[in-house]
Coordinates of C-alpha atoms and ligand atoms in Angstrom, one line a residue:
X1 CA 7.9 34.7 27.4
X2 CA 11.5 33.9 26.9
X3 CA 11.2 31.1 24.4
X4 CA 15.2 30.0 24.0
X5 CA 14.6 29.3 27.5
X6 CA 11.5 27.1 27.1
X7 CA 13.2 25.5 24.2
X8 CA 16.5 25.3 26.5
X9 CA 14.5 23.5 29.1
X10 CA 12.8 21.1 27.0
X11 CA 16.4 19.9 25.2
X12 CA 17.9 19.2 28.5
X13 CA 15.0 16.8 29.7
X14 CA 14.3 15.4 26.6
X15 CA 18.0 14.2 25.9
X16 CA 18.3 12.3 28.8
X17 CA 15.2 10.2 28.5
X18 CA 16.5 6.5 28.0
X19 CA 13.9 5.3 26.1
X20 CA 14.4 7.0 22.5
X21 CA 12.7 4.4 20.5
X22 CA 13.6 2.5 17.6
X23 CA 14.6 3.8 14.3
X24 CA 12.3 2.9 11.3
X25 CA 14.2 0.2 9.3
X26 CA 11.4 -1.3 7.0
X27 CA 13.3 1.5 4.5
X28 CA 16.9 0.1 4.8
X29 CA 18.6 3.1 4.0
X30 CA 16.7 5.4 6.9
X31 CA 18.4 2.9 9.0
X32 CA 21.9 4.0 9.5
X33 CA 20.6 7.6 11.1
X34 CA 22.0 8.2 15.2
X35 CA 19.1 8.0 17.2
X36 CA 21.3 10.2 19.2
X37 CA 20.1 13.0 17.3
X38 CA 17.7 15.5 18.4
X39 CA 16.3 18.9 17.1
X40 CA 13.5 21.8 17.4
X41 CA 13.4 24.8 15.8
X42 CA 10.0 26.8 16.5
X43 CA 9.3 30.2 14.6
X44 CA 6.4 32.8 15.5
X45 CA 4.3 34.7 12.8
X46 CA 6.4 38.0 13.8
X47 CA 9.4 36.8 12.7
X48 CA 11.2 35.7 15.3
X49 CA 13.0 32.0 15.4
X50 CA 14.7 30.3 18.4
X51 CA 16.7 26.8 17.5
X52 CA 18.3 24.0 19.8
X53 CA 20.4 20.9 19.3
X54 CA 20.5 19.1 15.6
X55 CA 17.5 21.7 14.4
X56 CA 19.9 22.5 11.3
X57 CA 21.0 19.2 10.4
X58 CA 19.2 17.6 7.2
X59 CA 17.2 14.3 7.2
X60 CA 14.4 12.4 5.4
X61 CA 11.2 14.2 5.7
X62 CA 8.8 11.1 4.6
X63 CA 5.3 11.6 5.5
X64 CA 5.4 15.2 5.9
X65 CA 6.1 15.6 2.3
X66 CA 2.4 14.7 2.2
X67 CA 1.0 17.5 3.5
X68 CA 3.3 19.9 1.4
X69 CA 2.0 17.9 -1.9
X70 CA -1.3 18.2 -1.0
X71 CA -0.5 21.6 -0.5
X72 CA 0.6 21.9 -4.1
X73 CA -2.5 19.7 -5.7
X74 CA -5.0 21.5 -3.7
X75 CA -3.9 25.2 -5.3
X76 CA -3.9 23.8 -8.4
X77 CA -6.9 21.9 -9.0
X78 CA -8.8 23.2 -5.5
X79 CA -11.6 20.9 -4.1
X80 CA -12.0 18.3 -7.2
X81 CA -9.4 16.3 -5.7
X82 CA -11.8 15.3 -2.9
X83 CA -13.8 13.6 -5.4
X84 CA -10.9 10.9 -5.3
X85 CA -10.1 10.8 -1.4
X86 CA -11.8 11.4 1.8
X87 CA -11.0 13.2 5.0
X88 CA -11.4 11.0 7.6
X89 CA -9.0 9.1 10.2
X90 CA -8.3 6.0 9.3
X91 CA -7.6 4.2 12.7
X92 CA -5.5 1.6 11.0
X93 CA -1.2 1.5 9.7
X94 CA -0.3 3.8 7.3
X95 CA 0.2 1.3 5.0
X96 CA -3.1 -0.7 5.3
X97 CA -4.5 -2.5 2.3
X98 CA -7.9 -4.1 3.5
X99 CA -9.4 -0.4 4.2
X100 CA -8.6 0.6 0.8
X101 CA -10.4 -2.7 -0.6
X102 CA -13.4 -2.5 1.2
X103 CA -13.7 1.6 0.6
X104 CA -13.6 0.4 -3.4
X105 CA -11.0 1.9 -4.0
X106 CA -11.6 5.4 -2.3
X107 CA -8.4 6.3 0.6
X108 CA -9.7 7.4 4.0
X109 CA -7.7 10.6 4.1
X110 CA -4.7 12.2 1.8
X111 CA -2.0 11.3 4.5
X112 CA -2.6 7.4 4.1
X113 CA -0.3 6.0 2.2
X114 CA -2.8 5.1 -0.2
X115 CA -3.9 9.0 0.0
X116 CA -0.7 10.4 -0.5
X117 CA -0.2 7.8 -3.8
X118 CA -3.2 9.2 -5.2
X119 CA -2.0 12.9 -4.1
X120 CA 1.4 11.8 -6.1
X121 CA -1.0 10.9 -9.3
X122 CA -2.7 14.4 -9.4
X123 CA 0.9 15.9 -10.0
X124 CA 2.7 13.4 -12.0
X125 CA -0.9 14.8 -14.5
X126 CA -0.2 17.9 -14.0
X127 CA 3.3 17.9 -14.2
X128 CA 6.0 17.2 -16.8
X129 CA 8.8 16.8 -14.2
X130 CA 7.1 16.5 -10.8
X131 CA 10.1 15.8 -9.1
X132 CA 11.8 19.2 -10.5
X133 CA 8.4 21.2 -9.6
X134 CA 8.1 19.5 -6.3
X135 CA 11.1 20.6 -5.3
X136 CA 10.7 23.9 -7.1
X137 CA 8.0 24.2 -4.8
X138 CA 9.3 23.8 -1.6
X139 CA 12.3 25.9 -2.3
X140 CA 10.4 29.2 -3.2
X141 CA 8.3 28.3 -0.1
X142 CA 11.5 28.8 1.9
X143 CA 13.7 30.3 -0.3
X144 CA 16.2 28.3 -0.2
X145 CA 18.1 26.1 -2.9
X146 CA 19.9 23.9 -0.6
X147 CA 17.3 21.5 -0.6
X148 CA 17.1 18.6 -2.5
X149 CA 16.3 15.0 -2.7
X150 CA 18.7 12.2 -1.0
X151 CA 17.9 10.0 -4.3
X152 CA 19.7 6.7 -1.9
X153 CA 16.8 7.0 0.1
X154 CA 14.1 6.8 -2.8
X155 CA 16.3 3.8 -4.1
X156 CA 16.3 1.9 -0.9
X157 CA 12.4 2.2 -0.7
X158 CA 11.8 1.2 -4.1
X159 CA 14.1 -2.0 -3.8
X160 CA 11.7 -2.9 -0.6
X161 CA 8.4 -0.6 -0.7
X162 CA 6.1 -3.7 -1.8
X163 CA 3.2 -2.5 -0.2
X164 CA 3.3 0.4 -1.7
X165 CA 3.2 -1.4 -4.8
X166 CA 0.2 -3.3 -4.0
X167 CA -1.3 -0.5 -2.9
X168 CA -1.2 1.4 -6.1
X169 CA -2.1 -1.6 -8.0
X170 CA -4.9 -2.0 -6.0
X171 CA -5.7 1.8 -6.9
X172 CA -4.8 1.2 -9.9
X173 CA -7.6 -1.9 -10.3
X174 CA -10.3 0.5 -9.0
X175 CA -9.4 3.5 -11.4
X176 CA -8.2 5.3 -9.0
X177 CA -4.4 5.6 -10.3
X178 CA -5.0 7.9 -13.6
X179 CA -0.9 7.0 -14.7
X180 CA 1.3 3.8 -14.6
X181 CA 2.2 2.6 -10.9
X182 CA 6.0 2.7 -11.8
X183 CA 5.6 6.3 -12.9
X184 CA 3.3 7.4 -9.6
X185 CA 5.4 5.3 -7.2
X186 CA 9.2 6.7 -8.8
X187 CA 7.5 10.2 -8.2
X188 CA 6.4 9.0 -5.0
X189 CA 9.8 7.7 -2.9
X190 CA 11.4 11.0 -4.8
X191 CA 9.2 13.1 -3.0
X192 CA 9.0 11.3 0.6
X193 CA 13.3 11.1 -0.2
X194 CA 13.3 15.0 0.5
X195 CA 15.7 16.1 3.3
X196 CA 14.9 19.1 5.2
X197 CA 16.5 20.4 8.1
X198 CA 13.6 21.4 11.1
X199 CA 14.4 25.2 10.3
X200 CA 13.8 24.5 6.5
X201 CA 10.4 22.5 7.4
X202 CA 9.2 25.1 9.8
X203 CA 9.8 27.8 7.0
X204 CA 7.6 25.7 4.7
X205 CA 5.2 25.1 6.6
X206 CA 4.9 29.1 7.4
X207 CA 1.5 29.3 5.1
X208 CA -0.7 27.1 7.3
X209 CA 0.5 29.5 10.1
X210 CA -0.5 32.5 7.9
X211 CA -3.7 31.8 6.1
X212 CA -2.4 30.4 2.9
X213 CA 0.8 32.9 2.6
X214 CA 4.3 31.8 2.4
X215 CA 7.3 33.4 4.4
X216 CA 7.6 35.7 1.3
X217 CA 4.0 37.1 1.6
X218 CA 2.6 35.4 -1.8
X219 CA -0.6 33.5 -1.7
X220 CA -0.2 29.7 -2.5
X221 CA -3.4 28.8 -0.6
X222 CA -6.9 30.2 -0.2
X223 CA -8.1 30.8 4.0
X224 CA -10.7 27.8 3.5
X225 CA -8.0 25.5 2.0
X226 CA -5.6 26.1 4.5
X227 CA -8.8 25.6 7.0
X228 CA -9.0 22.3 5.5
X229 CA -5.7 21.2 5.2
X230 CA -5.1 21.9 8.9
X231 CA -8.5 20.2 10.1
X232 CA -6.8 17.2 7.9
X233 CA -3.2 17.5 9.6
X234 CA -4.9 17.6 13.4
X235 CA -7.3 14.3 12.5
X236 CA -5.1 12.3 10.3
X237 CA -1.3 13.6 10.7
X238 CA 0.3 11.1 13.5
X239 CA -0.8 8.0 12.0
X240 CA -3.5 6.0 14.2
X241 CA -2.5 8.3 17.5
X242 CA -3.7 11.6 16.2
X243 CA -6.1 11.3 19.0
X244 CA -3.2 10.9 21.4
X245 CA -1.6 13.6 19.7
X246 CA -4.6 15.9 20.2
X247 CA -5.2 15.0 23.5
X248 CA -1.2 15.7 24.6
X249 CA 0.1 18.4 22.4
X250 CA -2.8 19.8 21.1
X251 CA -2.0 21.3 17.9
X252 CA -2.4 20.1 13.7
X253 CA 1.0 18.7 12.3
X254 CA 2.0 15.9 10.4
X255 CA 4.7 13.5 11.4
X256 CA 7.2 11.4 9.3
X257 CA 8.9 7.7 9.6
X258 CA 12.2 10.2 9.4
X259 CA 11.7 11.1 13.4
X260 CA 10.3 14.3 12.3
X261 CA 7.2 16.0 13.4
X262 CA 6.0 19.8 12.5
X263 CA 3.2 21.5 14.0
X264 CA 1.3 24.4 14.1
X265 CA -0.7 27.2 15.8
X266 CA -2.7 29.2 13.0
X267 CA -1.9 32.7 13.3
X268 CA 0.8 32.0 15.9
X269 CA 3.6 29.6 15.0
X270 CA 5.3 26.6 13.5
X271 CA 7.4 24.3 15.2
X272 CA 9.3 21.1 13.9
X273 CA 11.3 18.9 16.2
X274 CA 13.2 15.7 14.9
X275 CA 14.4 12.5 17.0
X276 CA 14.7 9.3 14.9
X277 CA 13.5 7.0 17.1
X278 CA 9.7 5.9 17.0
X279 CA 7.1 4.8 19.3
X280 CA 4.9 2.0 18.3
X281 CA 2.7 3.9 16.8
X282 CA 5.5 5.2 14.2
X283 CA 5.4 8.8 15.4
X284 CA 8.7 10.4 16.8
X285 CA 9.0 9.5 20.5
X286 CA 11.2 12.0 22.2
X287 CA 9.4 14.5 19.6
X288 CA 5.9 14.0 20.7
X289 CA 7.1 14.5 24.2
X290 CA 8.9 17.8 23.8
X291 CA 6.1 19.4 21.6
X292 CA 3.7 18.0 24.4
X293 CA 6.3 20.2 27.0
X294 CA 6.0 23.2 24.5
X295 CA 2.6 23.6 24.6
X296 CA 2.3 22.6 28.1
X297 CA 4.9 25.3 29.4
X298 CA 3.6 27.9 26.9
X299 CA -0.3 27.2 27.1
X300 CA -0.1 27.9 23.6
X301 CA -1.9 25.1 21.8
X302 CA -5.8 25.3 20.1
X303 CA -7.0 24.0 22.9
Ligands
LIG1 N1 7.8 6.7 2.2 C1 7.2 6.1 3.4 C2 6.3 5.0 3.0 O1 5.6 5.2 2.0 C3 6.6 7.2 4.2 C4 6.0 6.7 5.5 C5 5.8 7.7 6.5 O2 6.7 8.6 6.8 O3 4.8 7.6 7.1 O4 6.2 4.0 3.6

């Protein structure tokens, strides 16, 4: 299969689509992004990578910073972080509170925002300087020191991210928030303020392609984990449309409020495409409908 072709194909239908969406603006800084912009960079286990439009162009990851610090949590302290979250869909906004109250405390799934708080807790305990091993992280997962934080972005959410606030406080009132909410949430915005380019996210993202190893061979997850963290990314990663996501595309990813959405096919491939404008829903709209043409035109989805 000639994939620059497919890739070809899908860039040329997807750029003209009128419709792009809106841009998230609830973050003021995400706002000033072109919602002209539109990238996808896909990369099979062998090796080979195929790129078109914006796929090298840097922008704010958000959400999909979850899965990667999950990532990190998980081969650190292994299953005894489930004893804080669950693993199911929540079927609600990111950003709901009531779920959170009536579950005492307990987040549906570690891709909630309350999830991903308590995912930020685990490492600002483990870590001295979570923001410097975060990033530490990501860049031996790709090799690459380019990337870094867009520390405007983590300011801009801070200055307006109140319900985060209440929902670590919240956390926080149950037990569930081990350090302060000002340390937690700092760490937080840092890590969903990380600008990736879709090559940089696909090379990340490598190891839940490859059974827990990175691009540079080294185990940073165990099979089972990486089992798990993909069963999590198919049920919970696009927000309350992961079913809509199953149903078109087919494959486990995570998207962000960015425009950007990754996703995988174990033992296969990774693919991240970025488009600023949302759907209602808050997942990338031009984005979902190219990955839905990738796997459509390649059959290649789990499906
Ligand atoms: N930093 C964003 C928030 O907490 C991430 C949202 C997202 O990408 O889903 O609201």
């Amino acid at each position: 299969m000639n994939f620059q072709t497919v890739l070809n194909d899908i860039y040329n239908h997807v750029v003209s689509v009128k419709d792009k969406g809106t841009i998230a603006s609830y973050i003021p800084e995400l706002a000033h992004v072109d919602i002209n912009n539109f990238g996808l960079h896909l990369k099979i286990k062998n090796g080979e990578e195929y790129g078109v439009g914006h796929y090298n162009k840097p922008f704010s990851i958000q959400s999909i910073s979850k899965v990667l610090a999950l990532a990190l949590a998980a081969s650190q302290k292994g299953s005894t972080i489930l004893n804080r979250l669950g693993v199911e869909p929540s079927g609600h906004p990111f950003n709901q509170l009531a779920l959170l109250e009536i579950e005492n405390g307990i987040p549906r799934n570690p891709f909630i925002n309350s999830g991903a708080i308590v995912v930020a807790d685990i490492l600002v305990t483990l870590f001295e300087n979570p923001v410097e091993s975060f990033l530490n992280y990501i860049r031996d997962l790709t090799g690459d020191k380019n990337i870094n934080y867009n520390p405007n972005i983590a300011k801009s959410e801070k200055e307006s991210g109140y319900r985060n606030y209440a929902t670590a406080n919240l956390l926080k009132s149950f037990g569930n928030l081990h350090n302060s909410v000002e340390e937690v949430l700092d760490y937080y915005f840092m890590q969903c303020a990380l600008e990736m380019t879709c090559e940089q996210i696909t090379k990340s993202f490598h190891l839940f392609a490859n059974k827990g190893k990175c691009l540079f061979e080294k185990t940073r997850l165990t099979e089972q984990q990486v089992k798990r963290i993909n069963a999590i990314m198919l049920t919970c990663g696009f927000y309350d449309e992961a079913g809509e996501f199953a149903f078109e595309v087919g494959l486990p990813g995570k998207s962000g409020v960015g425009g950007g959405i990754v996703a995988l096919l174990p033992d296969n491939y990774v693919i991240t495409t970025w488009a600023p404008g949302l759907n209602e829903k808050g997942n990338s709209k031009l984005g979902m409908l190219a990955l839905e043409q990738f796997t459509t035109k390649t059959q290649l989805s789990i499906f």
